[in-house]
CSV table of N, CA and C in Angstrom, one decimal:
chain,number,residue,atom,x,y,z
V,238,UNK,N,-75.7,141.4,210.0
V,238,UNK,CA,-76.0,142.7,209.4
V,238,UNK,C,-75.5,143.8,210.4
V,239,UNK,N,-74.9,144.7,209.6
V,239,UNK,CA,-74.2,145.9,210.9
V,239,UNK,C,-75.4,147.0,211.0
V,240,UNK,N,-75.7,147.5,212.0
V,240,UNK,CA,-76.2,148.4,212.1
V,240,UNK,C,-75.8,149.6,212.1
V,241,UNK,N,-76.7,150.7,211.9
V,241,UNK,CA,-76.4,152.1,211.4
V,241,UNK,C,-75.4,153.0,212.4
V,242,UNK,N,-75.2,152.4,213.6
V,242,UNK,CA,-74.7,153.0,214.8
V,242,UNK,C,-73.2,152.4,214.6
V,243,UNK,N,-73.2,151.2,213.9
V,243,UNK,CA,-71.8,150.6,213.7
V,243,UNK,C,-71.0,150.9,212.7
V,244,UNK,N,-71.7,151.9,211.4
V,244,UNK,CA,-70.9,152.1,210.8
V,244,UNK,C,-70.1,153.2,211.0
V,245,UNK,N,-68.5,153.6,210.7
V,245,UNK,CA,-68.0,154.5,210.7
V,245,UNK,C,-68.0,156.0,210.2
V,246,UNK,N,-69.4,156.2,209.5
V,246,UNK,CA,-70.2,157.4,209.1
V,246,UNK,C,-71.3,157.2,208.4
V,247,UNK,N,-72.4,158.2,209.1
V,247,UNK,CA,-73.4,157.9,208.3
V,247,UNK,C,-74.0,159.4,207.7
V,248,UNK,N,-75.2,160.2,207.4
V,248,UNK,CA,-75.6,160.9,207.1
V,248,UNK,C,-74.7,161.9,205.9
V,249,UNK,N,-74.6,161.0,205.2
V,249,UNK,CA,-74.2,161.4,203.8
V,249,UNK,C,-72.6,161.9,203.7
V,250,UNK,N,-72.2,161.2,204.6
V,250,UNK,CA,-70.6,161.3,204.9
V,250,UNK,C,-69.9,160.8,204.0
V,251,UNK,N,-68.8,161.0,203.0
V,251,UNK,CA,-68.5,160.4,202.3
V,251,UNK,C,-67.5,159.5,202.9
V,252,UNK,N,-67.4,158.2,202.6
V,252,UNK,CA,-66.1,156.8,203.6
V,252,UNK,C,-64.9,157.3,202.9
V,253,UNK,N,-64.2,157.3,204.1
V,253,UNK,CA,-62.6,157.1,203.3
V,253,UNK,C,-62.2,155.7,203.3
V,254,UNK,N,-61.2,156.1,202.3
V,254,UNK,CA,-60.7,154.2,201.9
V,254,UNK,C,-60.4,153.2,203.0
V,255,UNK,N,-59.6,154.4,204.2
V,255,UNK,CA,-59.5,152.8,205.5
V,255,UNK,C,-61.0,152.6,206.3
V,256,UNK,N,-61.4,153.3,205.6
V,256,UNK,CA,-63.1,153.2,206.4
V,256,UNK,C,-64.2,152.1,206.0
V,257,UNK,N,-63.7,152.2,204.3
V,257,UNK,CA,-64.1,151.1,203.3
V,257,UNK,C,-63.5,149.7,203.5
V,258,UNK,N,-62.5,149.8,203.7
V,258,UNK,CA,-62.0,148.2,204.0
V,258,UNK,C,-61.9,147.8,205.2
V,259,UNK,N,-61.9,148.7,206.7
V,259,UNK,CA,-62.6,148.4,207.7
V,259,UNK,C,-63.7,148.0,207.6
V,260,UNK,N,-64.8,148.8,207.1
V,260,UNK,CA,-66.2,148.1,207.0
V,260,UNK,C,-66.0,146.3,206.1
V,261,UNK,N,-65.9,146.4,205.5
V,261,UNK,CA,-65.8,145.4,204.7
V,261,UNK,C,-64.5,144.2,205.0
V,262,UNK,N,-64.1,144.3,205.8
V,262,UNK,CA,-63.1,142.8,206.9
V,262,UNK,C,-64.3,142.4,207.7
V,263,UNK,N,-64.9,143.7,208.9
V,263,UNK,CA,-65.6,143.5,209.7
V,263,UNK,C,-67.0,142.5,209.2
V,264,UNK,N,-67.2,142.9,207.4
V,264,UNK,CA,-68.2,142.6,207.3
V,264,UNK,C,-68.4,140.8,207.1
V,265,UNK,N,-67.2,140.9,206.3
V,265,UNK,CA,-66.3,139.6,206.0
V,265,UNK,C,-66.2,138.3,207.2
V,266,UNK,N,-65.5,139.4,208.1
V,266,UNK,CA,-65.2,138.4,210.0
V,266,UNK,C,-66.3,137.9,210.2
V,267,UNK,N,-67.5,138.7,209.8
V,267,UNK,CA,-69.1,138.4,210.5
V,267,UNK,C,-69.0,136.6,210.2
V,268,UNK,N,-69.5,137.4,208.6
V,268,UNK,CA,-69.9,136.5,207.6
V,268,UNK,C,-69.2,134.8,208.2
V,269,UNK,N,-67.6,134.9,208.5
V,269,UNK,CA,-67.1,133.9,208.6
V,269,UNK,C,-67.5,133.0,209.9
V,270,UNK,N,-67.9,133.7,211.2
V,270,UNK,CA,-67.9,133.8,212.4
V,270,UNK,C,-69.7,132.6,211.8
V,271,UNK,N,-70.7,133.7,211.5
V,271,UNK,CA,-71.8,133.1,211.5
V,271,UNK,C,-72.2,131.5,210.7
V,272,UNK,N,-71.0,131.8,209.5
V,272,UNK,CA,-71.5,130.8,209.1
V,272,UNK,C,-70.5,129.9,209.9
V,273,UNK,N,-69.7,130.3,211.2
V,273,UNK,CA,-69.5,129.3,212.3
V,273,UNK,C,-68.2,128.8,212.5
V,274,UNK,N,-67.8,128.0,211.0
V,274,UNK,CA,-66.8,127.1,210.6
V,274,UNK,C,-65.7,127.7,209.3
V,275,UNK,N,-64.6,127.3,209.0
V,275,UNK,CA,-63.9,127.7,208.4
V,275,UNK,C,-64.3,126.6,207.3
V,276,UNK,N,-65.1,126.6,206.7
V,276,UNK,CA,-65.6,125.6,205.9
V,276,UNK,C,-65.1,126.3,204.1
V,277,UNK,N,-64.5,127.5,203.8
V,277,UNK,CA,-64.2,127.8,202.9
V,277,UNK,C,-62.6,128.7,202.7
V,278,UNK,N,-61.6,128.1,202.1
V,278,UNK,CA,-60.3,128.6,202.3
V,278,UNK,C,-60.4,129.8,201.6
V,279,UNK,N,-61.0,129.6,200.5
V,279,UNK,CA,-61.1,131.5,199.8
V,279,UNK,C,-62.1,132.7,200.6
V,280,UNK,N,-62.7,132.3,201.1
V,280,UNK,CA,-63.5,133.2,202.4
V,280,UNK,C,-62.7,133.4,203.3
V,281,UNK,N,-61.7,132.4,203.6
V,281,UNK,CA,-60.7,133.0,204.7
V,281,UNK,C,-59.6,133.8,203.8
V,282,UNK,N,-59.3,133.1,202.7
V,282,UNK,CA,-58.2,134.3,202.1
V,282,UNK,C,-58.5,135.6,202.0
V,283,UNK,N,-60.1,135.8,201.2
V,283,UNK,CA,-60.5,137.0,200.9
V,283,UNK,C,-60.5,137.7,202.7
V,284,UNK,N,-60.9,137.6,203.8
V,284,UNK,CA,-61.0,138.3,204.9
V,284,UNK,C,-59.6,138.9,205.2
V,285,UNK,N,-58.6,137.8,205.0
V,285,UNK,CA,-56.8,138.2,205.5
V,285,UNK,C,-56.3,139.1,204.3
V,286,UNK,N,-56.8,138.9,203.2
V,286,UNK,CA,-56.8,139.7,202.1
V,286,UNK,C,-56.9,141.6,202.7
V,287,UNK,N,-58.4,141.3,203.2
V,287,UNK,CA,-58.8,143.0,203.3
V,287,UNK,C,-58.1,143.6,205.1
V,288,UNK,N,-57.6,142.6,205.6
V,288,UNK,CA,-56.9,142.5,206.7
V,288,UNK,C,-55.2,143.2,207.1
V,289,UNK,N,-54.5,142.3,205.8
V,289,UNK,CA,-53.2,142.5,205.7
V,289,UNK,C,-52.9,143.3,204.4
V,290,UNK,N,-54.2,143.0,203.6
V,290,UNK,CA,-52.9,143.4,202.2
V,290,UNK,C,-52.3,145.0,202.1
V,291,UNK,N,-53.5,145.7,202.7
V,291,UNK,CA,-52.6,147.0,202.9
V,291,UNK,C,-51.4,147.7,203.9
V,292,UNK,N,-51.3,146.5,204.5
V,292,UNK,CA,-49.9,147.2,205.5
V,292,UNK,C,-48.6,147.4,204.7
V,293,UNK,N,-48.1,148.0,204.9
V,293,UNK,CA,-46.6,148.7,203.8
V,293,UNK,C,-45.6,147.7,205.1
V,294,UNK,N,-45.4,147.0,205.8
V,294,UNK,CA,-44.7,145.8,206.1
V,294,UNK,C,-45.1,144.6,206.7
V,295,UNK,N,-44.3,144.0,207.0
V,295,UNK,CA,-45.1,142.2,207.4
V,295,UNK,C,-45.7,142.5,208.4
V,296,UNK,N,-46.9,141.4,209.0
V,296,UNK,CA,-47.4,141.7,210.0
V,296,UNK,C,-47.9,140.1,209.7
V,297,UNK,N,-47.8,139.7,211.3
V,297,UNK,CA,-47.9,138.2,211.3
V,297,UNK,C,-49.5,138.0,212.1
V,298,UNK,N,-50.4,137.1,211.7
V,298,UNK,CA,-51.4,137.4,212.7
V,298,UNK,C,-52.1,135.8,212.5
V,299,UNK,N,-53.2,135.6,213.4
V,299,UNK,CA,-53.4,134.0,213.8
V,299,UNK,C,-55.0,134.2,214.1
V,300,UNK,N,-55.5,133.0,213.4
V,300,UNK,CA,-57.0,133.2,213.5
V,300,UNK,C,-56.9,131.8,214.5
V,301,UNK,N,-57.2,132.2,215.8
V,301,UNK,CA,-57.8,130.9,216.7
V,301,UNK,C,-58.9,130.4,216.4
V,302,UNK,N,-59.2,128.5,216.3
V,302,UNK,CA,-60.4,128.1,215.8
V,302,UNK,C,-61.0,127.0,217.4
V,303,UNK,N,-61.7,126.9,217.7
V,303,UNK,CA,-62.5,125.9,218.6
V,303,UNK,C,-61.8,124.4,217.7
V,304,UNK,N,-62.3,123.6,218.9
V,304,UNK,CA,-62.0,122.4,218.3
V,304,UNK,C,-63.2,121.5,217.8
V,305,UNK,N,-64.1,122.3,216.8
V,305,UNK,CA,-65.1,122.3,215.6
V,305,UNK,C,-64.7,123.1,214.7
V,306,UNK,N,-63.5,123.4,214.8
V,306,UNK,CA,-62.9,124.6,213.7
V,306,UNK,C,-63.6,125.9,213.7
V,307,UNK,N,-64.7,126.3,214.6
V,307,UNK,CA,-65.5,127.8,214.4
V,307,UNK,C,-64.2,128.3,215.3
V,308,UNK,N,-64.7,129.9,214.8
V,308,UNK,CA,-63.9,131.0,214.8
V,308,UNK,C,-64.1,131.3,216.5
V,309,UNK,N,-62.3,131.5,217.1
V,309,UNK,CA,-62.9,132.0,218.3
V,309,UNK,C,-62.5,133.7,218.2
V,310,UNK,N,-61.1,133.9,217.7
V,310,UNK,CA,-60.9,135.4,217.2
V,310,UNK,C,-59.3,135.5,216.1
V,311,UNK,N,-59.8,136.6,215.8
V,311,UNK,CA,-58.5,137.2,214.3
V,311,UNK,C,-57.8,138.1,215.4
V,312,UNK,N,-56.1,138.0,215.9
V,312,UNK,CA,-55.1,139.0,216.1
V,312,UNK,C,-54.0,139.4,215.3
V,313,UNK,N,-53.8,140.2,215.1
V,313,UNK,CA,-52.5,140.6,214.8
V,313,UNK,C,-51.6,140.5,215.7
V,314,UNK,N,-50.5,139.6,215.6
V,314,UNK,CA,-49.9,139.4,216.8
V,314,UNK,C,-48.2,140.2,216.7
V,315,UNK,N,-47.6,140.0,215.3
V,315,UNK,CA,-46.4,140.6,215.7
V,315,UNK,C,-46.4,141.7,214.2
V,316,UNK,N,-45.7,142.6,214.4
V,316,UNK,CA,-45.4,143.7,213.4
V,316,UNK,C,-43.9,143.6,213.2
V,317,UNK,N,-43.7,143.1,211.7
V,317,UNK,CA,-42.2,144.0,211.3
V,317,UNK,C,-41.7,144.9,210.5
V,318,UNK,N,-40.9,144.8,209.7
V,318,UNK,CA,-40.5,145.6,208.6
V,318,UNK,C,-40.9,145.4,207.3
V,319,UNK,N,-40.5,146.0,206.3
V,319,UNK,CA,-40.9,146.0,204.9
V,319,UNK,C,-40.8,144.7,204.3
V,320,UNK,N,-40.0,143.7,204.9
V,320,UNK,CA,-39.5,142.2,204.0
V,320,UNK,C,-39.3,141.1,205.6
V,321,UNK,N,-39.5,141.6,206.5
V,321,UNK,CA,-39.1,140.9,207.8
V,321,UNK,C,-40.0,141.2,209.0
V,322,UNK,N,-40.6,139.8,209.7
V,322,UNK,CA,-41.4,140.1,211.2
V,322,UNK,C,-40.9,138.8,212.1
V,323,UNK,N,-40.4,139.6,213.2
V,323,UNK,CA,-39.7,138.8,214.6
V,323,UNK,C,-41.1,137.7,214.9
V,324,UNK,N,-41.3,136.2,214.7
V,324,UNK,CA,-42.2,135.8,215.6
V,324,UNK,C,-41.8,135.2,216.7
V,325,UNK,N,-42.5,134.6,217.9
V,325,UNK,CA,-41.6,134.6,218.8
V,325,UNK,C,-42.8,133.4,219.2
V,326,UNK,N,-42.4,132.0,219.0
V,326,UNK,CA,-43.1,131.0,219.3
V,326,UNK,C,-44.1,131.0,221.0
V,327,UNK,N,-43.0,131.5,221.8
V,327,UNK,CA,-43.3,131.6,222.8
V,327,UNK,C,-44.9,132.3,223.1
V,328,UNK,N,-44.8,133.6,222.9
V,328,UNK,CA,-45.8,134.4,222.7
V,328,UNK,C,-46.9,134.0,222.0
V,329,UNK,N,-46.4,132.9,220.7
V,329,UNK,CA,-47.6,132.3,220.1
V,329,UNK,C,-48.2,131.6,220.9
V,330,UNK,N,-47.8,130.5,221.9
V,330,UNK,CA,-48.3,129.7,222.6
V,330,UNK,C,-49.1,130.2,223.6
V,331,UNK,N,-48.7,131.5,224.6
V,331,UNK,CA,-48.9,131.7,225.4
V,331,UNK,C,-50.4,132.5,225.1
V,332,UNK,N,-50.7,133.0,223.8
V,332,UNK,CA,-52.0,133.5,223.3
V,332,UNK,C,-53.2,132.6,222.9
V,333,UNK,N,-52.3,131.3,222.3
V,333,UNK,CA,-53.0,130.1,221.9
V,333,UNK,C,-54.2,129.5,223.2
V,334,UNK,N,-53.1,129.6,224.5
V,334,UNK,CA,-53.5,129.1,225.1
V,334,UNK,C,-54.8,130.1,226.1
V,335,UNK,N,-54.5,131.6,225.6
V,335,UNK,CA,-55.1,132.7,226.4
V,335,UNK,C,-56.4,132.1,226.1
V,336,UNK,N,-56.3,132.0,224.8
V,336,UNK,CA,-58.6,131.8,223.7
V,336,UNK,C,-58.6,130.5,224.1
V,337,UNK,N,-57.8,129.5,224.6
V,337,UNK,CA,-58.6,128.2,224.7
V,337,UNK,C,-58.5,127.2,222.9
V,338,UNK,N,-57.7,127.9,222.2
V,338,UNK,CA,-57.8,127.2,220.8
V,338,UNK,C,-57.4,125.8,220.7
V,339,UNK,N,-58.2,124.9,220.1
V,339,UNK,CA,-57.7,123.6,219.6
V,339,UNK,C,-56.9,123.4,218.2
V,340,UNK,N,-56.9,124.5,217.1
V,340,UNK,CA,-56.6,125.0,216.5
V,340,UNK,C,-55.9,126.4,216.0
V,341,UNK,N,-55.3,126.6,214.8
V,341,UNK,CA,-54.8,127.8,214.7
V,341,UNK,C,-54.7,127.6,212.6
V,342,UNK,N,-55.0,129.2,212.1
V,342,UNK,CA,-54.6,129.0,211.1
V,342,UNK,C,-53.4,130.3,210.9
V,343,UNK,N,-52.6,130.3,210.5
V,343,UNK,CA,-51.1,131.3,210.6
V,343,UNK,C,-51.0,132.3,209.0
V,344,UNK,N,-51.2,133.0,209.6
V,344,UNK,CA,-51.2,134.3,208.5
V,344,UNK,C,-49.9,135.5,208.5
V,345,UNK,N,-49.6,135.5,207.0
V,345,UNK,CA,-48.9,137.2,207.0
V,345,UNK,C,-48.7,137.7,205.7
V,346,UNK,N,-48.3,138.6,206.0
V,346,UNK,CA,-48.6,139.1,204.4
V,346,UNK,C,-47.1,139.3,203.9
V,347,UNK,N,-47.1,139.9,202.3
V,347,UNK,CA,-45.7,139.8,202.1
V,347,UNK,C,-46.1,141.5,201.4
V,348,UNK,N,-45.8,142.6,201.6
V,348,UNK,CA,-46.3,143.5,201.4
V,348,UNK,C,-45.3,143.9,200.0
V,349,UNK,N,-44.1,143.1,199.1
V,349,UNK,CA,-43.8,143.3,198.4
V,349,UNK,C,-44.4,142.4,196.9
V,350,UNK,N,-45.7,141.7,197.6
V,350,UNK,CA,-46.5,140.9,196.5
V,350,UNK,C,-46.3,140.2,196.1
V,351,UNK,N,-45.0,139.5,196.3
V,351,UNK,CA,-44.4,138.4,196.2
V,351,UNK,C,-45.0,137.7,196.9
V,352,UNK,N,-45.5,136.2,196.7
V,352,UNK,CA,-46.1,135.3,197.7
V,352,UNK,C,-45.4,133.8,197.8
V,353,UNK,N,-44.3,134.0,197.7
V,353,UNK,CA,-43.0,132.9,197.3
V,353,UNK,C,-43.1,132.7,198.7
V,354,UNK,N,-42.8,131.6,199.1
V,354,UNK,CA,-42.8,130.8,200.3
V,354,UNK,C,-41.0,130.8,200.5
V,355,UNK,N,-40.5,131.4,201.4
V,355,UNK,CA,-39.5,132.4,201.6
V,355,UNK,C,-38.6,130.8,202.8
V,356,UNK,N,-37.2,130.6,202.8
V,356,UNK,CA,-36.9,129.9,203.8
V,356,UNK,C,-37.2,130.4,205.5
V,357,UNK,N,-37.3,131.2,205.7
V,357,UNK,CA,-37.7,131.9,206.8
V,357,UNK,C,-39.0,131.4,207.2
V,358,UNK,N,-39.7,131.5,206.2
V,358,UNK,CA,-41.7,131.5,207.0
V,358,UNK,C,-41.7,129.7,207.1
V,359,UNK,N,-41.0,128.8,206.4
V,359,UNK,CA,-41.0,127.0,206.4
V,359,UNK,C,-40.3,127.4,208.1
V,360,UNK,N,-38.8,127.9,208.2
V,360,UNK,CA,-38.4,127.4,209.6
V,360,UNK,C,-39.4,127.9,210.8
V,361,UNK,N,-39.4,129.3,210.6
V,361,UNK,CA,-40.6,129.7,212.1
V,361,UNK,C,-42.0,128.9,211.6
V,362,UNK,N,-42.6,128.2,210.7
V,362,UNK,CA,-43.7,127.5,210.6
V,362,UNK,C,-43.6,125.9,211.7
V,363,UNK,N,-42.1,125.5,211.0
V,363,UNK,CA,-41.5,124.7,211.8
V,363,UNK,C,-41.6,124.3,213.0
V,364,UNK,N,-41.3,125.5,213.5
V,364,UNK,CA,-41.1,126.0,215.1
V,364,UNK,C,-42.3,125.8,215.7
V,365,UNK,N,-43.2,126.7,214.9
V,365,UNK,CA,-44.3,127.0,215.6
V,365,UNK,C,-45.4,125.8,215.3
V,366,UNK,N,-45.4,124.5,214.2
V,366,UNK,CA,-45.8,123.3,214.9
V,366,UNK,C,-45.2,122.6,215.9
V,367,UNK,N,-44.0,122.8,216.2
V,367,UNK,CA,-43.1,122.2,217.2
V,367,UNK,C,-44.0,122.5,218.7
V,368,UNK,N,-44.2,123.7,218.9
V,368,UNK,CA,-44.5,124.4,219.3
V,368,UNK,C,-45.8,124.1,220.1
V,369,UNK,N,-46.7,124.2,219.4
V,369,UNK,CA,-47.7,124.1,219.3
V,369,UNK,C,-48.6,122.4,219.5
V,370,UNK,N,-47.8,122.2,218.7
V,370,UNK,CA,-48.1,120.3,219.6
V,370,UNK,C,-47.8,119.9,220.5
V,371,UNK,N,-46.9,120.6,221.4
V,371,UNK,CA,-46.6,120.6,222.5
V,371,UNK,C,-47.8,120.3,223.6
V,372,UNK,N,-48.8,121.6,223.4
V,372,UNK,CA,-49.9,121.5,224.1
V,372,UNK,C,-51.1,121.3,223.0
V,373,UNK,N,-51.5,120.5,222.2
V,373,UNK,CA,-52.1,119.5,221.4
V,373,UNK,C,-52.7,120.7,220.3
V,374,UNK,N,-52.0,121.5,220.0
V,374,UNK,CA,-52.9,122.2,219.3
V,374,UNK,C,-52.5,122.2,217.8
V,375,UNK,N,-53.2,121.9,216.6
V,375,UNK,CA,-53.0,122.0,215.6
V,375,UNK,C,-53.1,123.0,214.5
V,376,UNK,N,-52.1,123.2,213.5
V,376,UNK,CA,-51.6,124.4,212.6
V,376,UNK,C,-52.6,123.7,211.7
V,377,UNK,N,-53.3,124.6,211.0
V,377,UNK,CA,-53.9,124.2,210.0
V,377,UNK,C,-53.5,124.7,209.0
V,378,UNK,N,-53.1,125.5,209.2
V,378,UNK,CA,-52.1,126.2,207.2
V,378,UNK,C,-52.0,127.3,207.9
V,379,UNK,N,-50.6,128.0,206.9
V,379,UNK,CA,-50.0,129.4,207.0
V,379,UNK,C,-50.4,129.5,206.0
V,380,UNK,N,-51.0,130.8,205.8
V,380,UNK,CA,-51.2,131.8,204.7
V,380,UNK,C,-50.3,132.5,204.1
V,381,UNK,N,-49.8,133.0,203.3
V,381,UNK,CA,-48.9,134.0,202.6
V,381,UNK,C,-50.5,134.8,202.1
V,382,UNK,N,-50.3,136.4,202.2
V,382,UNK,CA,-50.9,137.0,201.5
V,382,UNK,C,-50.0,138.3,201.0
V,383,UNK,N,-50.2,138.0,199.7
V,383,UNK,CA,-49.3,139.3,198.7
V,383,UNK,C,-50.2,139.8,197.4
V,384,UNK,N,-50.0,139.6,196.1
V,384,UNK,CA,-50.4,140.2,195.0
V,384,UNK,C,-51.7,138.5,194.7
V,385,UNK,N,-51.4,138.2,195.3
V,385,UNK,CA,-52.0,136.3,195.5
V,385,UNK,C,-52.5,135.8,196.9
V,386,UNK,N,-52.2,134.8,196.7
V,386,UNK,CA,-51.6,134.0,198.2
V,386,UNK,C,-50.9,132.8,197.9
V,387,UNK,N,-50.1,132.1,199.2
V,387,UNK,CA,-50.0,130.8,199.0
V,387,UNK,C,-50.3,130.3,200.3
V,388,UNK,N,-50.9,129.0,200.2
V,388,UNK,CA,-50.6,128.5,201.3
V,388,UNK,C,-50.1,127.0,201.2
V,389,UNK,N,-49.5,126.9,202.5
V,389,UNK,CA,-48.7,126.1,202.5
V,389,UNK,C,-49.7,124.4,202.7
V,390,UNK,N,-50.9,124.2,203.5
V,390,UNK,CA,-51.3,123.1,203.0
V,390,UNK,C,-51.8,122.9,202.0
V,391,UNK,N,-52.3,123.7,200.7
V,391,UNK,CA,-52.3,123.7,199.6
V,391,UNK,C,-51.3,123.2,198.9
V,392,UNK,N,-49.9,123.6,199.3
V,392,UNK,CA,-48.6,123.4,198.6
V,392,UNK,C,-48.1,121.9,199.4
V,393,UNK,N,-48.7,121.3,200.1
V,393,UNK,CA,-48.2,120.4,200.7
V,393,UNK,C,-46.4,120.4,201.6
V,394,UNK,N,-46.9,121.7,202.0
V,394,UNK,CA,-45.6,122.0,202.8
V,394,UNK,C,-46.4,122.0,204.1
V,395,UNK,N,-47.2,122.1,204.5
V,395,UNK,CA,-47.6,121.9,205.9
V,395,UNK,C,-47.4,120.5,206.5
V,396,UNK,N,-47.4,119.4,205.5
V,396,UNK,CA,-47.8,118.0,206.0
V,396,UNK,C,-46.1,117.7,206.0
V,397,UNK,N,-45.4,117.9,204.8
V,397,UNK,CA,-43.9,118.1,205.1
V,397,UNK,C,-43.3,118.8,205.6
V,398,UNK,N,-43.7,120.0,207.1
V,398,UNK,CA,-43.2,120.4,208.2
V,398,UNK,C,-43.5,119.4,209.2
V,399,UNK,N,-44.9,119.1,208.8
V,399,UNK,CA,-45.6,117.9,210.2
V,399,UNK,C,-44.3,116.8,210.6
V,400,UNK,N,-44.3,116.3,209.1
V,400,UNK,CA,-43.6,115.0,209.1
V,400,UNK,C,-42.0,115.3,209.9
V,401,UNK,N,-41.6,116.1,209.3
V,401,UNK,CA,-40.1,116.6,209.4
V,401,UNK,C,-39.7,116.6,211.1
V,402,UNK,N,-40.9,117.6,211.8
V,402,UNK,CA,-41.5,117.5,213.6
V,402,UNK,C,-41.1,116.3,214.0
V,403,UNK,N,-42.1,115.2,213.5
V,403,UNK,CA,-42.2,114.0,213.9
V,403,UNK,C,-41.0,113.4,213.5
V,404,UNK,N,-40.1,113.3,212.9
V,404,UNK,CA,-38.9,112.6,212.5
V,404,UNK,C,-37.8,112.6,213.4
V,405,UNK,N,-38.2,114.3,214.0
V,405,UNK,CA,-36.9,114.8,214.7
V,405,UNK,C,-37.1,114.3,216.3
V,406,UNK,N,-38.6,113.9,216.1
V,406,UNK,CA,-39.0,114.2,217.8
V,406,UNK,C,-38.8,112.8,218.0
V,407,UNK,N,-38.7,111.7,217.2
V,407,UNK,CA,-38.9,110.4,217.3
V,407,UNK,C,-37.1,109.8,217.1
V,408,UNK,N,-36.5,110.6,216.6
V,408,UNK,CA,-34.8,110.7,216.9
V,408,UNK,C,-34.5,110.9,218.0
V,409,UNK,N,-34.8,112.4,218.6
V,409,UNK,CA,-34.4,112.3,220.0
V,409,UNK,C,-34.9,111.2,221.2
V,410,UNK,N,-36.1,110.9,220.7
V,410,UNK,CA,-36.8,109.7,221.9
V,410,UNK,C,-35.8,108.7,222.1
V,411,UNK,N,-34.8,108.0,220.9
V,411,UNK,CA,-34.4,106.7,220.2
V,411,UNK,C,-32.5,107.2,220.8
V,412,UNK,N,-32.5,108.7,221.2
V,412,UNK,CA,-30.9,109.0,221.2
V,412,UNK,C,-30.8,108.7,222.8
C-alpha cells in the first residue's frame, strides 16, 4: 500500500496523466515484487505496459529475477529512436551481473503499435542468449510491447533461439 507521503500530490491536487501512470506502474511493480514471483505473464505485461507504452521511441529495458524467479529490479537500459534501439550485449551482461540475476526477462516496446516480431529483435535476442549463458544466466522471454504484445516464448521463438545457440556452439566445439 503506498502511503500519503508517496504519492505525487495530495490535498486536492488534481494528477496529471504522467503522474497517473507513474502511480499506477509503481503500484503494479509493488504488486509484482510482493507477491514475490513472476508467477503471472499478463501481470508482467500489464506493468511493461504502463512502463513503455508511452515512450514516442524504443526503449529496451530488463526485469532481473533471483534464481526463484522473484523480482530483484525493472531498468531501462538502452534508449532509441522512433523504430530503432542500439543494444549492446556487453552492457547487458555487465548489469546482469551488477544485481546478481539468475535470470532475465527482456522487454521493449514498439511505439509504432506494431508488435510484429521484427528480424532485428530474433538476432540481438540471439546475441543476448549467447550472451548471457555464458555466465549461466537464463532469458526467460522478450517482450514486444505495442498496441498488444508479443512474446517470444509464447511464440516459441525463444526455444528456437535457444536451440539455434546450442547448434552453433556445439559446431564450433566439433571444428
Amino acid at each position: 500500500m503506498l502511503k500519503s507521503q508517496q504519492l505525487p500530490s495530495t490535498n486536492n491536487t488534481i494528477l496529471t496523466d504522467d503522474e497517473i501512470v507513474d502511480l499506477a506502474s509503481r503500484i503494479l511493480f509493488r504488486r509484482l515484487k510482493r507477491e514475490g514471483k513472476i508467477n503471472s505473464p499478463l501481470a508482467t505485461v500489464d506493468f511493461l505496459k504502463l512502463k513503455l507504452g508511452n515512450y514516442e521511441r524504443e526503449v529496451f529495458s530488463i526485469i532481473y529475477l533471483s534464481n526463484n524467479n522473484e523480482i530483484i529490479e525493472y531498468k531501462e537500459l538502452f534508449f532509441g529512436t522512433i523504430n530503432s534501439a542500439s543494444v549492446h550485449p556487453r552492457e547487458v551482461v555487465k548489469d546482469v551481473l551488477r544485481v546478481n540475476a539468475a535470470s532475465v526477462i527482456l522487454a521493449h516496446n514498439h511505439p509504432s503499435g506494431n508488435i510484429e516480431v521484427s528480424r532485428a529483435d530474433k538476432l540481438i535476442t540471439g546475441k543476448l542468449i549467447k550472451a548471457l549463458s555464458l555466465i549461466d544466466v537464463e532469458v526467460l522471454d522478450h517482450l514486444i510491447i505495442g498496441n498488444s504484445y508479443a512474446s517470444f516464448a509464447e511464440l516459441n521463438l525463444l526455444t528456437q533461439l535457444k536451440q539455434e545457440v546450442e547448434c552453433l556452439d556445439i559446431i564450433k566445439l566439433h571444428s
